[in-house]
Short mmCIF file of C-alpha atoms in Angstrom, two decimals:
data_model
loop_
_atom_site.label_atom_id
_atom_site.label_comp_id
_atom_site.label_asym_id
_atom_site.label_seq_id
_atom_site.Cartn_x
_atom_site.Cartn_y
_atom_site.Cartn_z
CA MET G 288 196.47 90.96 -13.00
CA ALA G 289 194.29 93.57 -10.88
CA THR G 290 190.55 91.59 -10.45
CA GLY G 291 187.68 93.90 -10.98
CA THR G 292 184.53 93.77 -12.48
CA VAL G 293 184.55 92.18 -15.80
CA LEU G 294 182.79 93.93 -18.68
CA THR G 295 183.03 93.10 -22.95
CA PHE G 296 180.61 94.77 -24.44
CA VAL G 297 180.19 94.02 -28.19
CA ILE G 298 177.30 95.65 -30.85
CA VAL G 299 176.90 92.35 -33.46
CA GLY G 300 175.18 93.19 -36.75
CA HIS G 301 173.40 90.97 -39.02
CA ASP G 302 176.07 88.92 -40.49
CA ASP G 303 177.39 87.84 -36.93
CA HIS G 304 180.23 90.41 -37.13
CA PRO G 305 181.02 92.72 -34.68
CA ILE G 306 180.26 96.66 -35.75
CA PHE G 307 181.18 98.09 -32.38
CA GLU G 308 183.53 96.91 -29.02
CA ALA G 309 183.98 97.85 -26.14
CA ASP G 310 186.41 96.74 -23.22
CA LEU G 311 184.33 98.14 -19.82
CA THR G 312 186.50 96.65 -17.01
CA SER G 313 187.16 99.03 -14.39
CA ARG G 314 190.84 98.61 -13.84
CA ALA G 315 192.71 101.76 -12.31
CA SER G 316 196.01 100.02 -13.45
CA ASP G 317 198.01 101.07 -16.39
CA ILE G 318 196.57 100.38 -20.23
CA VAL G 319 199.45 98.72 -20.95
CA ASN G 320 199.19 95.92 -18.56
CA ARG G 321 195.99 95.15 -19.81
CA ASP G 322 195.96 91.42 -20.37
CA ASP G 323 194.92 90.79 -24.00
CA ARG G 324 194.57 87.16 -23.80
CA ALA G 325 191.74 87.65 -20.93
CA GLN G 326 190.14 89.97 -23.84
CA TYR G 327 190.84 87.63 -26.39
CA LEU G 328 188.71 85.02 -24.21
CA HIS G 329 185.76 87.35 -23.65
CA GLN G 330 185.46 88.20 -26.92
CA PHE G 331 185.21 84.58 -28.01
CA VAL G 332 182.84 83.75 -25.39
CA LEU G 333 180.12 86.53 -26.73
CA HIS G 334 180.68 85.12 -30.40
CA ALA G 335 179.84 81.61 -29.07
CA ALA G 336 176.89 83.22 -27.11
CA LEU G 337 175.27 84.30 -30.26
CA ASP G 338 173.75 80.83 -30.99
CA ALA G 339 172.07 80.92 -27.79
CA VAL G 340 170.44 84.61 -28.50
CA ASP G 341 169.49 83.24 -31.68
CA GLU G 342 167.21 80.63 -30.21
CA GLN G 343 165.91 83.45 -27.74
CA VAL G 344 165.05 85.83 -30.39
CA TRP G 345 162.05 83.97 -31.60
CA THR G 346 160.37 83.35 -28.24
CA THR G 347 160.00 86.42 -26.64
CA THR G 348 158.71 89.97 -27.83
CA SER G 349 161.11 91.80 -25.20
CA MET G 350 164.13 93.14 -26.34
CA PHE G 351 166.18 92.65 -23.47
CA LEU G 352 167.10 89.10 -22.67
CA ALA G 353 168.37 88.45 -19.09
CA GLN G 354 170.92 85.54 -19.85
CA VAL G 355 171.41 83.64 -22.73
CA ASP G 356 174.53 81.84 -21.51
CA ASN G 357 177.46 81.51 -18.92
CA PHE G 358 180.82 80.31 -18.58
CA ASN G 359 182.20 79.74 -15.50
CA GLN G 360 181.04 82.71 -13.25
CA LEU G 361 180.59 84.86 -16.15
CA ARG G 362 177.15 85.20 -17.74
CA VAL G 363 175.87 86.79 -20.99
CA SER G 364 173.25 89.12 -21.08
CA ALA G 365 171.60 90.27 -24.60
CA TYR G 366 169.77 93.12 -25.72
CA VAL G 367 167.90 92.58 -29.41
CA THR G 368 166.87 95.85 -31.29
CA ALA G 369 163.71 95.89 -33.56
CA ALA G 370 166.25 95.30 -36.27
CA HIS G 371 167.89 92.67 -34.72
CA ILE G 372 170.98 94.48 -33.91
CA LYS G 373 172.46 92.38 -30.93
CA PHE G 374 173.98 93.79 -27.83
CA LEU G 375 175.82 91.50 -25.70
CA LEU G 376 177.12 92.25 -22.42
CA LEU G 377 180.28 89.98 -20.38
CA HIS G 378 179.49 90.50 -16.93
CA ASP G 379 179.38 88.59 -13.51
CA GLY G 380 175.82 88.63 -12.79
CA LYS G 381 176.00 91.21 -9.61
CA ASN G 382 173.38 93.73 -10.94
CA GLU G 383 170.78 93.01 -13.54
CA ASP G 384 168.79 96.36 -13.01
CA ALA G 385 171.61 98.50 -13.65
CA ILE G 386 172.46 96.28 -16.67
CA LYS G 387 168.76 96.56 -17.96
CA ALA G 388 168.87 100.23 -17.59
CA PHE G 389 172.55 100.39 -19.12
CA PHE G 390 171.24 98.57 -22.31
CA LYS G 391 168.49 100.72 -22.82
CA ASP G 392 170.56 103.98 -22.71
CA VAL G 393 173.11 102.31 -25.38
CA TYR G 394 170.21 101.60 -27.36
CA GLU G 395 169.35 105.34 -27.16
CA VAL G 396 172.65 106.06 -28.70
CA TYR G 397 172.64 103.64 -31.17
CA LEU G 398 169.49 104.77 -32.71
CA LYS G 399 171.00 108.26 -33.08
CA VAL G 400 174.07 107.19 -34.27
CA MET G 401 171.88 104.86 -36.83
CA MET G 402 169.59 108.01 -37.83
CA ASN G 403 172.86 109.49 -39.74
CA PRO G 404 172.00 109.06 -43.02
CA PHE G 405 175.58 108.45 -43.93
CA PHE G 406 176.03 105.66 -41.57
CA THR G 407 175.22 102.38 -43.72
CA PRO G 408 174.03 99.80 -40.91
CA ASN G 409 175.51 96.87 -40.16
CA THR G 410 179.01 98.42 -41.05
CA GLN G 411 181.86 99.34 -38.42
CA ILE G 412 180.51 102.25 -35.84
CA THR G 413 183.67 104.54 -36.43
CA SER G 414 184.71 107.74 -34.56
CA PRO G 415 184.03 110.15 -34.07
CA SER G 416 180.74 108.81 -33.40
CA ARG G 417 182.09 105.88 -31.91
CA ILE G 418 183.92 107.82 -29.32
CA CYS G 419 180.93 109.78 -28.61
CA LEU G 420 179.16 106.44 -27.99
CA HIS G 421 181.93 105.10 -25.53
CA ALA G 422 182.07 108.52 -24.00
CA LYS G 423 178.14 107.88 -23.55
CA ILE G 424 178.67 104.29 -22.37
CA ASN G 425 181.27 105.39 -19.78
CA GLN G 426 179.30 107.96 -18.30
CA GLU G 427 176.51 106.00 -17.93
CA HIS G 428 177.96 102.99 -16.36
CA ALA G 429 180.00 105.48 -14.14
CA LYS G 430 177.32 106.44 -12.53
CA SER G 431 176.86 102.84 -11.14
CA SER G 432 180.38 101.67 -10.72
CA VAL G 433 182.66 101.60 -7.66
CA TYR G 434 185.54 103.35 -9.50
CA PRO G 435 184.54 106.44 -11.51
CA GLY G 436 187.55 108.29 -11.75
CA ALA G 437 189.18 105.57 -13.62
CA TRP G 438 186.68 105.26 -16.64
CA GLU G 439 187.24 109.02 -17.84
CA GLN G 440 191.03 108.90 -17.28
CA ASP G 441 190.62 105.15 -19.13
CA LEU G 442 188.63 106.49 -21.84
CA PHE G 443 190.62 109.63 -22.99
CA VAL G 444 194.18 108.15 -22.62
CA LYS G 445 192.76 105.02 -24.91
CA ALA G 446 191.31 107.46 -27.80
CA SER G 447 194.39 109.45 -28.04
CA MET G 448 196.59 105.93 -27.86
CA ASP G 449 193.97 105.21 -31.04
CA GLY G 450 195.25 107.72 -33.00
CA SER G 451 191.63 108.45 -33.75
CA LEU G 452 190.97 111.88 -32.15
CA PRO G 453 192.48 114.88 -34.00
CA GLY G 454 194.29 117.43 -31.84
CA SER G 455 190.79 119.08 -30.71
CA PRO G 456 191.27 121.61 -27.74
CA SER G 457 188.84 119.89 -25.72
CA VAL G 458 190.42 116.53 -25.91
CA THR G 459 194.03 117.73 -25.01
CA LYS G 460 192.47 119.32 -22.13
CA ASN G 461 191.17 116.56 -20.42
CA MET G 462 194.22 114.42 -21.36
CA ARG G 463 195.92 117.24 -19.51
CA MET G 464 193.62 117.01 -16.49
CA ALA G 465 194.00 112.92 -16.61
CA LYS G 466 197.84 113.32 -16.63
CA GLN G 467 197.75 115.77 -13.65
CA GLN G 468 195.28 113.13 -11.88
CA GLN G 469 198.19 110.36 -12.12
CA MET S 174 183.75 120.02 -33.79
CA PHE S 175 184.11 117.28 -30.97
CA SER S 176 181.99 119.30 -28.63
CA GLY S 177 179.07 119.72 -31.12
CA ARG S 178 179.04 116.45 -32.11
CA LEU S 179 178.64 115.54 -28.13
CA ASN S 180 175.67 117.62 -28.27
CA LEU S 181 173.72 115.65 -31.07
CA ILE S 182 174.57 112.60 -28.88
CA ASP S 183 173.39 114.16 -25.67
CA ARG S 184 169.88 115.57 -27.16
CA PRO S 185 167.11 112.69 -26.53
CA VAL S 186 165.24 111.03 -29.31
CA ALA S 187 163.25 114.32 -30.05
CA LYS S 188 159.65 114.04 -31.32
CA GLY S 189 159.86 116.72 -33.95
CA LYS S 190 156.99 118.14 -35.64
CA SER S 191 154.44 115.41 -36.92
CA GLU S 192 153.74 117.84 -40.20
CA ILE S 193 155.71 118.90 -42.88
CA SER S 194 155.20 120.99 -46.03
CA LEU S 195 153.43 118.92 -48.58
CA SER S 196 154.85 121.10 -51.56
CA ALA S 197 158.14 120.72 -49.85
CA PHE S 198 157.85 117.02 -50.18
CA SER S 199 156.34 116.99 -53.47
CA PHE S 200 159.38 118.98 -55.18
CA LEU S 201 161.96 116.96 -53.57
CA PHE S 202 159.97 113.85 -54.18
CA SER S 203 159.51 114.70 -58.04
CA GLU S 204 163.44 116.03 -58.26
CA MET S 205 164.08 112.00 -57.03
CA VAL S 206 162.01 110.75 -59.66
CA GLN S 207 163.33 112.71 -62.44
CA TYR S 208 166.69 111.78 -61.13
CA SER S 209 166.52 108.24 -61.24
CA GLN S 210 164.63 108.89 -64.76
CA THR S 211 168.08 110.26 -65.58
CA GLN S 212 169.93 106.92 -64.75
CA VAL S 213 168.17 104.07 -65.66
CA SER S 214 166.64 102.62 -69.24
CA ASN S 215 163.17 100.85 -68.24
CA ILE S 216 160.46 101.75 -65.89
CA GLY S 217 161.49 98.49 -63.46
CA GLU S 218 164.60 99.75 -63.06
CA LEU S 219 163.27 103.23 -62.29
CA GLU S 220 160.58 101.45 -59.56
CA ARG S 221 163.71 99.69 -58.17
CA ARG S 222 165.69 102.83 -57.89
CA LEU S 223 162.69 104.22 -55.92
CA GLU S 224 162.35 101.39 -53.66
CA ASP S 225 165.92 101.22 -52.72
CA ALA S 226 165.50 104.60 -51.62
CA GLY S 227 162.82 103.98 -49.41
CA TYR S 228 164.58 100.36 -47.76
CA SER S 229 166.82 102.59 -46.14
CA ILE S 230 164.36 104.65 -45.04
CA GLY S 231 162.46 101.89 -43.59
CA LEU S 232 165.34 100.15 -41.67
CA ARG S 233 165.66 103.36 -39.73
CA LEU S 234 161.93 103.94 -39.56
CA LEU S 235 161.55 100.27 -38.03
CA GLU S 236 164.18 101.09 -34.91
CA MET S 237 162.60 104.61 -34.28
CA LEU S 238 159.27 103.51 -34.22
CA CYS S 239 159.82 100.83 -32.12
CA PHE S 240 161.49 102.88 -29.52
CA ARG S 241 158.73 105.49 -29.39
CA GLU S 242 155.75 104.01 -30.22
CA ARG S 243 155.87 100.04 -28.95
CA ASN S 244 158.32 101.12 -25.86
CA SER S 245 161.00 98.56 -27.00
CA LYS S 246 159.18 95.65 -27.91
CA ARG S 247 159.76 93.64 -31.08
CA GLU S 248 157.33 91.71 -33.62
CA ILE S 249 157.60 88.14 -33.65
CA LYS S 250 154.74 86.90 -35.46
CA LEU S 251 154.18 88.02 -39.03
CA LEU S 252 150.78 89.04 -38.18
CA ASP S 253 151.91 91.20 -35.58
CA ALA S 254 154.46 92.55 -37.84
CA LEU S 255 151.85 93.31 -40.80
CA LYS S 256 149.41 95.03 -38.21
CA PHE S 257 152.69 96.74 -37.12
CA VAL S 258 152.96 98.26 -40.41
CA HIS S 259 149.27 98.68 -40.95
CA SER S 260 148.82 100.81 -38.40
CA THR S 261 151.80 102.34 -36.91
CA VAL S 262 153.97 103.02 -39.81
CA TRP S 263 151.10 104.21 -41.97
CA LYS S 264 150.01 106.17 -39.00
CA TYR S 265 153.57 108.10 -39.00
CA LEU S 266 153.71 108.26 -42.81
CA PHE S 267 150.47 109.47 -43.31
CA GLY S 268 148.82 110.50 -40.67
CA ARG S 269 145.96 107.74 -40.79
CA GLN S 270 145.75 104.17 -40.53
CA ALA S 271 145.90 101.86 -44.11
CA ARG S 272 142.55 101.33 -45.76
CA ASP S 273 142.78 97.32 -45.70
CA LEU S 274 144.92 94.86 -44.61
CA GLU S 275 144.30 91.57 -46.68
CA GLN S 276 145.50 87.91 -47.39
CA SER S 277 145.73 86.94 -50.94
CA ASN S 278 143.26 84.31 -51.87
CA THR S 279 145.46 82.56 -54.50
CA ALA S 280 148.47 82.54 -52.30
CA ASP S 281 149.45 81.94 -48.97
CA ASP S 282 152.67 83.91 -48.69
CA GLU S 283 151.04 87.01 -50.13
CA TYR S 284 149.56 90.04 -48.16
CA MET S 285 148.41 93.31 -49.22
CA ILE S 286 147.84 96.84 -47.56
CA SER S 287 145.56 99.21 -49.65
CA ASP S 288 145.29 102.63 -49.69
CA ASN S 289 143.11 105.18 -51.80
CA ASP S 290 144.94 108.27 -52.52
CA LEU S 291 148.80 108.32 -51.26
CA PHE S 292 150.03 111.80 -51.22
CA VAL S 293 153.12 110.35 -52.71
CA ASN S 294 151.32 110.32 -56.17
CA LYS S 295 149.24 113.26 -55.65
CA PHE S 296 151.32 115.99 -58.35
CA ILE S 297 152.61 112.64 -60.46
CA SER S 298 150.80 112.01 -63.49
CA VAL S 299 152.17 109.03 -65.58
CA PRO S 300 152.56 109.77 -69.12
CA ARG S 301 150.76 106.75 -71.30
CA ASP S 302 154.08 105.01 -72.60
CA MET S 303 155.25 104.58 -69.34
CA GLY S 304 152.44 101.95 -68.63
CA GLN S 305 151.65 100.86 -65.19
CA LEU S 306 154.61 102.55 -63.25
CA ASN S 307 153.55 103.40 -59.81
CA CYS S 308 155.68 105.98 -57.82
CA ALA S 309 154.29 104.30 -54.65
CA ALA S 310 157.12 102.17 -55.33
CA PHE S 311 159.04 104.45 -52.80
CA VAL S 312 156.27 103.36 -50.02
CA ALA S 313 156.76 100.22 -50.97
CA GLY S 314 160.21 100.43 -50.59
CA ILE S 315 159.66 101.91 -46.80
CA VAL S 316 157.37 98.75 -46.27
CA ARG S 317 160.29 96.64 -47.31
CA GLY S 318 162.78 98.07 -45.24
CA VAL S 319 160.62 97.86 -42.01
CA LEU S 320 159.76 94.45 -42.95
CA ASP S 321 163.51 93.11 -44.07
CA GLY S 322 164.98 94.81 -40.84
CA ALA S 323 162.12 93.23 -38.58
CA GLY S 324 163.58 89.62 -39.89
CA PHE S 325 160.75 89.22 -42.19
CA PRO S 326 162.34 89.12 -45.94
CA ALA S 327 159.89 89.94 -48.47
CA ARG S 328 159.32 91.11 -52.03
CA VAL S 329 157.38 94.23 -51.78
CA THR S 330 155.80 96.18 -54.95
CA ALA S 331 153.53 99.12 -55.68
CA HIS S 332 150.00 98.59 -57.79
CA PHE S 333 147.12 100.23 -59.03
CA VAL S 334 143.94 98.57 -58.90
CA PRO S 335 141.06 100.23 -60.40
CA ILE S 336 138.10 99.93 -58.39
CA ALA S 337 134.38 99.94 -59.83
CA GLY S 338 132.78 103.03 -58.94
CA GLN S 339 135.62 105.16 -58.55
CA PRO S 340 137.64 107.39 -60.99
CA ARG S 341 140.96 106.79 -59.20
CA PRO S 342 142.24 103.81 -58.83
CA LYS S 343 143.55 102.74 -55.37
CA THR S 344 146.86 101.99 -54.56
CA THR S 345 147.90 98.25 -53.15
CA ILE S 346 151.42 97.43 -51.62
CA LEU S 347 151.93 93.80 -52.46
CA MET S 348 154.11 91.98 -49.86
CA LYS S 349 155.22 88.41 -51.24
CA PHE S 350 156.93 86.65 -48.26
CA ASP S 351 159.95 84.09 -48.58
CA ALA S 352 159.07 80.54 -47.64
CA SER S 353 161.35 80.82 -44.56
CA VAL S 354 158.96 83.24 -43.21
CA LEU S 355 156.03 81.05 -43.06
CA GLN S 356 157.99 77.95 -42.07
CA ARG S 357 159.53 79.81 -38.99
CA ASP S 358 156.17 81.44 -38.24
CA LEU S 359 154.42 77.70 -38.28
CA ARG S 360 156.87 76.57 -35.85
CA LEU S 361 156.31 79.20 -33.35
CA PRO S 362 154.11 78.70 -30.39
CA SER S 363 151.14 80.68 -31.27
CA SER S 364 149.34 82.80 -28.64
#
């Protein structure tokens, strides 16, 4: 298992169920070799951190909660929006300012998704808005990560495997580019 | 279509024009009231439909205004949340702050925001057989969405309150908060 920066990002709605999940681990390795068990563990840790978030929510007016919980060397940071939607990020505590900026960018993208009158709050964020959200997150984080190339590659291959993207021309072009880079 | 979507997400959260045409809104609102009228059988249900329409607006308004005006700070105390509704939300909706924010004398968990002439009711005259219907139930729904989203569940209704010496009654938005809200507010360390 290749080691890289461990990052899992979840948006949690009101009833403590996730409405958006993203695994942002920067791995240059193949998608198929991704360790599913580690992914489940990360999601479990994030879910357990929700209690700690609930405690801290009513103590401060700021939206960014730096560290709500930790698990071995991994830390959980949270960002609670005005409508009490929680953004949770599992990371290894390297760069707090980058994480704060990341949350702020995700908040902006989430705001745009939410302004859609056809989007019921607290429901799953599905494609194509999800794909755009994912793309935006990866773009933003790729600027600060060490492996920029792996992100776009991961994103488009994963999106095509999800089967959630129709065969639109720009996507197939990127897939071809990704395949050429391999 | 895919590239069109990206553009929507890439555009910044625009401020937009702060003024819209009153007649456009009035037409739209009157259609909304007429449509709701065909679907319900009594006054209470009509007010509820208007409130529900406002509720989803309130949720989105809360997020948007906190992002723009409050520079990403949440409200955790009841009084701060009420002041937020009274000033920021009212200013966004009506261009000015609300007239009064008061606490009811009789009950601890009731608060009232009153205003004189909401443009929502400007072109509406209620027939006598409709009793006390107040179409500002739409605004009450917006307020309920804002408070509910912020974590202060409440029952919000709109009433006409006649004032001595003025021909038209003022509109009061009455907010009755859940007991859990008050308990939590007592527990918090007061600043």
